[in-house]
Tab-separated table of C-alpha atoms and ligand atoms in Angstrom:
chain	number	residue	atom	x	y	z
A	74	MET	CA	30.088	84.717	-7.398
A	75	LYS	CA	29.829	81.920	-4.883
A	76	ILE	CA	33.369	80.683	-4.148
A	77	ALA	CA	33.533	77.360	-2.291
A	78	LEU	CA	36.146	74.972	-0.963
A	79	PHE	CA	35.221	71.319	-1.381
A	80	ASN	CA	36.531	67.748	-1.447
A	81	GLN	CA	39.888	68.275	0.256
A	82	SER	CA	40.558	71.894	-0.573
A	83	LYS	CA	39.579	72.090	-4.212
A	84	LEU	CA	38.295	75.484	-5.330
A	85	GLY	CA	34.755	75.604	-6.624
A	86	LEU	CA	32.372	78.013	-8.268
A	87	VAL	CA	28.775	77.340	-7.272
A	88	LEU	CA	26.116	77.983	-9.899
A	89	GLU	CA	22.622	76.956	-8.860
A	90	GLU	CA	22.939	73.324	-7.742
A	91	VAL	CA	26.261	72.625	-9.478
A	92	VAL	CA	29.863	73.094	-8.332
A	93	TYR	CA	32.523	73.649	-10.994
A	94	ASP	CA	36.104	72.733	-10.075
A	95	ILE	CA	38.020	75.918	-10.933
A	96	SER	CA	41.268	74.843	-9.200
A	97	THR	CA	43.330	74.349	-12.371
A	98	LEU	CA	41.802	77.348	-14.077
A	99	THR	CA	42.938	79.664	-11.272
A	100	GLY	CA	46.310	78.094	-10.406
A	101	TRP	CA	44.966	76.933	-7.066
A	102	ASP	CA	47.238	74.818	-4.823
A	103	ASP	CA	45.048	72.502	-2.772
A	104	GLN	CA	47.973	71.833	-0.412
A	105	ASN	CA	47.964	75.509	0.611
A	106	PRO	CA	44.369	76.674	0.454
A	107	GLN	CA	44.753	79.778	2.639
A	108	GLU	CA	47.721	81.030	0.600
A	109	SER	CA	45.849	80.157	-2.583
A	110	LEU	CA	42.839	82.133	-1.368
A	111	LYS	CA	45.071	85.181	-0.874
A	112	MET	CA	46.417	84.792	-4.421
A	113	LEU	CA	42.904	84.368	-5.773
A	114	MET	CA	41.717	87.549	-4.049
A	115	GLU	CA	44.778	89.516	-5.149
A	116	ASN	CA	44.329	88.479	-8.785
A	117	PHE	CA	40.569	88.285	-8.853
A	118	GLY	CA	40.176	91.151	-11.291
A	119	ASP	CA	42.205	89.260	-13.891
A	120	LEU	CA	40.795	85.819	-13.070
A	121	ARG	CA	37.128	86.771	-13.101
A	122	ALA	CA	36.669	86.436	-16.867
A	123	LYS	CA	38.366	83.020	-16.860
A	124	ILE	CA	36.210	81.827	-13.981
A	125	GLU	CA	33.079	82.960	-15.785
A	126	GLU	CA	33.915	80.552	-18.613
A	127	CYS	CA	34.241	77.569	-16.295
A	128	GLN	CA	31.097	75.874	-17.539
A	129	ALA	CA	32.890	75.155	-20.828
A	130	HIS	CA	36.179	73.974	-19.319
A	131	CYS	CA	35.772	72.586	-15.829
A	132	ASP	CA	34.541	69.397	-14.194
A	133	ALA	CA	31.074	69.793	-12.720
A	134	TYR	CA	29.585	68.066	-9.684
A	135	PRO	CA	26.084	68.174	-8.237
A	136	LEU	CA	26.178	70.228	-5.056
A	137	SER	CA	24.475	67.377	-3.239
A	138	GLU	CA	27.365	65.008	-3.997
A	139	ILE	CA	30.342	67.045	-2.817
A	140	ASN	CA	31.602	67.912	0.650
A	141	LEU	CA	31.730	71.644	1.298
A	142	GLU	CA	34.592	72.814	3.523
A	143	ALA	CA	35.340	76.047	5.410
A	144	PRO	CA	35.727	78.696	2.672
A	145	VAL	CA	38.429	80.537	4.688
A	146	PRO	CA	40.436	77.677	6.188
A	147	ASN	CA	43.202	79.326	8.178
A	148	PRO	CA	43.133	83.123	8.578
A	149	SER	CA	45.820	84.879	10.599
A	150	LYS	CA	43.020	86.114	12.879
A	151	ILE	CA	39.282	86.171	13.463
A	152	VAL	CA	38.248	89.611	14.694
A	153	ALA	CA	34.903	89.392	16.457
A	154	ALA	CA	32.458	92.014	17.661
A	155	PRO	CA	30.905	91.568	21.115
A	156	VAL	CA	27.400	92.888	21.898
A	157	ASN	CA	26.733	94.642	18.594
A	158	TYR	CA	22.895	94.566	18.656
A	159	TYR	CA	20.944	96.406	21.393
A	160	LEU	CA	18.360	93.643	21.858
A	161	HIS	CA	21.162	91.115	22.426
A	162	GLN	CA	22.618	93.484	25.020
A	163	ASP	CA	19.229	93.453	26.786
A	164	GLU	CA	18.985	89.660	26.878
A	165	MET	CA	22.553	89.278	28.143
A	166	ASN	CA	21.805	91.738	30.949
A	167	GLU	CA	18.632	89.889	31.902
A	168	GLN	CA	20.293	86.469	31.978
A	169	PHE	CA	23.857	87.126	33.055
A	170	SER	CA	24.154	90.777	34.148
A	171	ASN	CA	27.471	90.862	32.337
A	172	ALA	CA	26.853	92.884	29.218
A	173	GLU	CA	26.250	96.389	30.379
A	174	TYR	CA	28.355	97.763	27.563
A	175	THR	CA	28.218	97.413	23.801
A	176	ILE	CA	30.984	97.227	21.224
A	177	GLU	CA	31.450	100.977	21.635
A	178	LYS	CA	32.912	100.421	25.102
A	179	LEU	CA	34.087	96.825	24.887
A	180	GLY	CA	36.138	97.068	21.714
A	181	PHE	CA	36.416	93.648	20.140
A	182	PHE	CA	38.117	90.290	20.678
A	183	LEU	CA	39.948	87.586	18.745
A	184	LYS	CA	38.851	83.985	18.245
A	185	ALA	CA	41.440	81.297	17.575
A	186	PRO	CA	41.588	80.420	13.849
A	187	SER	CA	41.956	76.768	14.911
A	188	SER	CA	38.298	76.857	16.004
A	189	ILE	CA	37.118	77.020	12.369
A	190	ILE	CA	35.166	74.112	10.910
A	191	GLY	CA	33.306	73.690	7.641
A	192	PRO	CA	29.592	73.705	6.925
A	193	ASN	CA	29.299	69.912	7.059
A	194	ASP	CA	31.336	69.413	10.207
A	195	THR	CA	30.338	68.766	13.821
A	196	VAL	CA	30.481	71.103	16.819
A	197	LYS	CA	32.031	69.236	19.749
A	198	LEU	CA	31.023	70.461	23.190
A	199	PRO	CA	33.958	70.409	25.628
A	200	PHE	CA	31.792	70.484	28.784
A	201	LYS	CA	28.803	68.395	29.823
A	202	ASP	CA	27.836	70.781	32.621
A	203	ARG	CA	28.424	74.227	31.102
A	204	ARG	CA	25.887	76.107	29.043
A	205	THR	CA	27.136	76.459	25.465
A	206	ASP	CA	25.260	78.747	23.066
A	207	HIS	CA	24.781	79.367	19.378
A	208	GLU	CA	25.378	82.865	17.979
A	209	ALA	CA	24.354	83.560	14.370
A	210	GLU	CA	26.522	86.181	12.666
A	211	LEU	CA	27.293	87.760	9.313
A	212	ALA	CA	31.037	87.529	8.640
A	213	PHE	CA	33.339	88.628	5.863
A	214	VAL	CA	36.844	88.023	4.569
A	215	VAL	CA	39.416	90.801	4.106
A	216	GLY	CA	40.575	91.002	0.486
A	217	LYS	CA	43.666	93.167	0.846
A	218	ARG	CA	45.868	94.503	3.613
A	219	ALA	CA	44.122	97.263	5.534
A	220	LYS	CA	45.272	99.786	8.123
A	221	ASN	CA	43.323	102.852	9.241
A	222	VAL	CA	40.597	102.420	6.641
A	223	PRO	CA	37.616	104.752	7.168
A	224	ALA	CA	34.137	103.243	7.002
A	225	SER	CA	33.498	105.054	3.732
A	226	GLU	CA	36.347	103.123	2.077
A	227	ALA	CA	35.872	99.744	3.759
A	228	HIS	CA	33.865	98.204	0.926
A	229	HIS	CA	37.002	98.299	-1.244
A	230	TYR	CA	38.733	95.937	1.186
A	231	ILE	CA	36.038	93.302	1.702
A	232	PHE	CA	36.270	90.376	-0.712
A	233	GLY	CA	33.100	88.589	0.245
A	234	TYR	CA	30.563	87.515	2.853
A	235	PHE	CA	29.473	84.275	4.515
A	236	ALA	CA	27.598	82.925	7.520
A	237	LEU	CA	29.343	82.221	10.821
A	238	MET	CA	28.299	80.577	14.076
A	239	ASP	CA	30.166	81.982	17.072
A	240	ILE	CA	29.778	79.043	19.473
A	241	THR	CA	30.235	80.238	23.043
A	242	VAL	CA	30.548	78.756	26.520
A	243	ARG	CA	28.673	81.101	28.896
A	244	GLY	CA	30.471	82.266	32.001
A	245	LYS	CA	32.770	84.856	33.449
A	246	GLU	CA	35.971	83.815	31.694
A	247	ASP	CA	37.403	86.026	28.982
A	248	ARG	CA	35.680	85.768	25.607
A	249	PRO	CA	38.678	84.364	23.692
A	250	TRP	CA	38.725	81.332	25.995
A	251	ARG	CA	34.964	80.808	25.942
A	252	LYS	CA	34.779	81.065	22.151
A	253	SER	CA	37.969	79.429	20.882
A	254	PHE	CA	37.512	75.725	21.566
A	255	ASP	CA	38.140	73.524	18.534
A	256	THR	CA	35.014	73.387	16.314
A	257	PHE	CA	33.547	76.604	17.810
A	258	THR	CA	33.556	78.584	14.551
A	259	PRO	CA	31.547	76.898	11.789
A	260	ILE	CA	31.645	79.004	8.591
A	261	GLY	CA	30.063	78.662	5.180
A	262	PRO	CA	28.492	77.576	3.038
A	263	TRP	CA	30.768	79.547	0.658
A	264	ILE	CA	32.027	83.109	0.105
A	265	VAL	CA	29.620	85.343	-1.807
A	266	THR	CA	31.741	88.024	-3.457
A	267	ALA	CA	31.014	91.568	-2.346
A	268	ASP	CA	29.736	92.661	-5.775
A	269	GLU	CA	26.703	90.400	-5.231
A	270	ILE	CA	25.808	91.910	-1.853
A	271	GLU	CA	24.332	95.309	-2.612
A	272	ASN	CA	24.137	96.280	1.044
A	273	PRO	CA	25.649	94.025	3.735
A	274	ASN	CA	24.048	96.293	6.326
A	275	GLU	CA	20.565	95.211	5.342
A	276	LEU	CA	20.544	91.421	5.249
A	277	GLY	CA	17.967	89.251	6.962
A	278	PHE	CA	19.197	86.134	8.701
A	279	LYS	CA	17.905	83.285	10.833
A	280	LEU	CA	19.123	80.430	12.990
A	281	TRP	CA	17.266	77.270	13.976
A	282	VAL	CA	18.062	74.556	16.495
A	283	ASN	CA	16.442	71.452	15.052
A	284	GLU	CA	13.013	72.765	13.914
A	285	GLU	CA	12.890	75.637	16.402
A	286	LEU	CA	13.558	79.161	15.124
A	287	ARG	CA	15.846	80.790	17.694
A	288	GLN	CA	17.215	83.909	15.998
A	289	SER	CA	15.640	86.102	13.317
A	290	ALA	CA	17.171	89.507	12.683
A	291	ASN	CA	18.566	91.936	10.162
A	292	THR	CA	22.012	93.494	9.920
A	293	LYS	CA	20.334	96.914	9.651
A	294	ASP	CA	20.109	96.717	13.460
A	295	LEU	CA	23.874	96.405	13.963
A	296	ILE	CA	25.287	99.043	16.339
A	297	TYR	CA	28.569	99.153	14.398
A	298	ASP	CA	27.708	98.067	10.868
A	299	CYS	CA	30.132	96.089	8.690
A	300	TYR	CA	31.967	99.182	7.484
A	301	LYS	CA	32.205	100.934	10.851
A	302	PHE	CA	33.452	97.684	12.413
A	303	PHE	CA	36.072	97.482	9.662
A	304	GLU	CA	37.150	101.040	10.494
A	305	VAL	CA	37.657	100.418	14.207
A	306	ALA	CA	39.284	97.021	13.656
A	307	SER	CA	41.735	98.386	11.082
A	308	ALA	CA	42.518	101.336	13.363
A	309	ALA	CA	43.711	98.930	16.045
A	310	MET	CA	45.484	96.268	14.010
A	311	THR	CA	46.628	95.637	10.467
A	312	LEU	CA	44.052	93.448	8.762
A	313	GLU	CA	45.707	90.912	6.499
A	314	PRO	CA	44.233	89.422	3.333
A	315	GLY	CA	42.310	86.333	4.362
A	316	ASP	CA	41.461	87.570	7.853
A	317	ILE	CA	37.877	87.129	9.026
A	318	LEU	CA	35.738	89.793	10.692
A	319	THR	CA	32.498	88.665	12.307
A	320	THR	CA	29.927	91.270	13.178
A	321	GLY	CA	28.251	89.953	16.334
A	322	THR	CA	24.996	88.209	17.109
A	323	PRO	CA	21.453	89.528	17.544
A	324	GLU	CA	18.958	88.532	20.236
A	325	GLY	CA	17.762	84.962	20.616
A	326	VAL	CA	20.953	83.196	21.609
A	327	GLY	CA	20.356	79.937	23.392
A	328	GLU	CA	21.741	76.625	24.442
A	329	ILE	CA	22.845	73.829	22.142
A	330	ASN	CA	23.144	70.232	23.245
A	331	LYS	CA	24.365	66.853	22.084
A	332	GLY	CA	22.232	65.577	19.230
A	333	ASP	CA	21.072	69.015	18.036
A	334	THR	CA	21.291	70.211	14.450
A	335	VAL	CA	21.939	73.952	14.130
A	336	THR	CA	21.058	75.715	10.877
A	337	ILE	CA	21.970	79.254	9.837
A	338	ARG	CA	20.590	81.051	6.787
A	339	ILE	CA	21.489	84.532	5.534
A	340	ASP	CA	19.656	86.258	2.667
A	341	ARG	CA	21.645	86.377	-0.580
A	342	ILE	CA	24.324	84.102	0.899
A	343	GLY	CA	22.822	80.717	1.703
A	344	GLU	CA	22.518	78.259	4.538
A	345	PHE	CA	24.242	75.369	6.238
A	346	SER	CA	23.710	73.027	9.175
A	347	VAL	CA	26.072	71.493	11.700
A	348	ASN	CA	25.463	68.708	14.173
A	349	VAL	CA	26.373	68.937	17.850
A	350	GLU	CA	28.119	66.193	19.839
A	351	PHE	CA	30.243	65.930	22.941
A	352	LYS	CA	33.980	66.097	22.525
A	353	GLU	CA	35.504	62.617	22.864
A	354	GLU	CA	37.025	63.531	26.223
A	355	CYS	CA	34.919	66.193	27.896
A	356	LEU	CA	36.766	68.450	30.323
A	357	ILE	CA	34.076	68.094	32.978
B	258	MN	MN1	29.506	86.546	18.794
């Protein structure tokens, strides 16, 4: 299923080009979407049959006429993998000489949840004179509390998958600072439930800036795949329902600038585009 948030935190089921409002059907509270998402995931086994009947009971809207919002609006944390593709490690070494290690040595970092924006929102660059890059990534949402979960069991804990842009100021500062500015984590276009993703570790994905293809890769080239990343993340910290894990970017990262439109597309999930502007008051 494709589970979307739209039009001020209503819950939607996306079928082809139509969004069904399943808020009432599922007991969704649009004033507390993150809490409601946790309830939805906890009770999804019972709610699934009801949701499947939505075409008979729910209001329907053309996808083109609604506003999609971030499908995970306010997780307790975003756990992010650094340098998790070898070819991205190579390009970072060539350009910045600061990525000699991969995730195996670096561990992972947290992004501020306040950096999340939806798939129709705008990335706002905080600096006019600092290089700021796109990073295309496959991300997923944790469905139930997890601690010390081995890779072989991780699929039981992942509710669904979506596309994520890990917007990043380049430089020597720590990653959480460079990647946590407001608007630096566009996610969407919706959550595709895990049952529809046969193998998250073999998904093609692409990112364009305007018409230019910048990144084209496949999650089969991840160093730590989705499940191994889940294992190491849950070994270090308790993963709460609604938390986001993002798996890292492949080669092809590059600069974004005011006026650009950045588009990400992942097989079996979908695509979205965000515009890029300067923040109202740039820091420099
Ligand atoms: Mn990244």
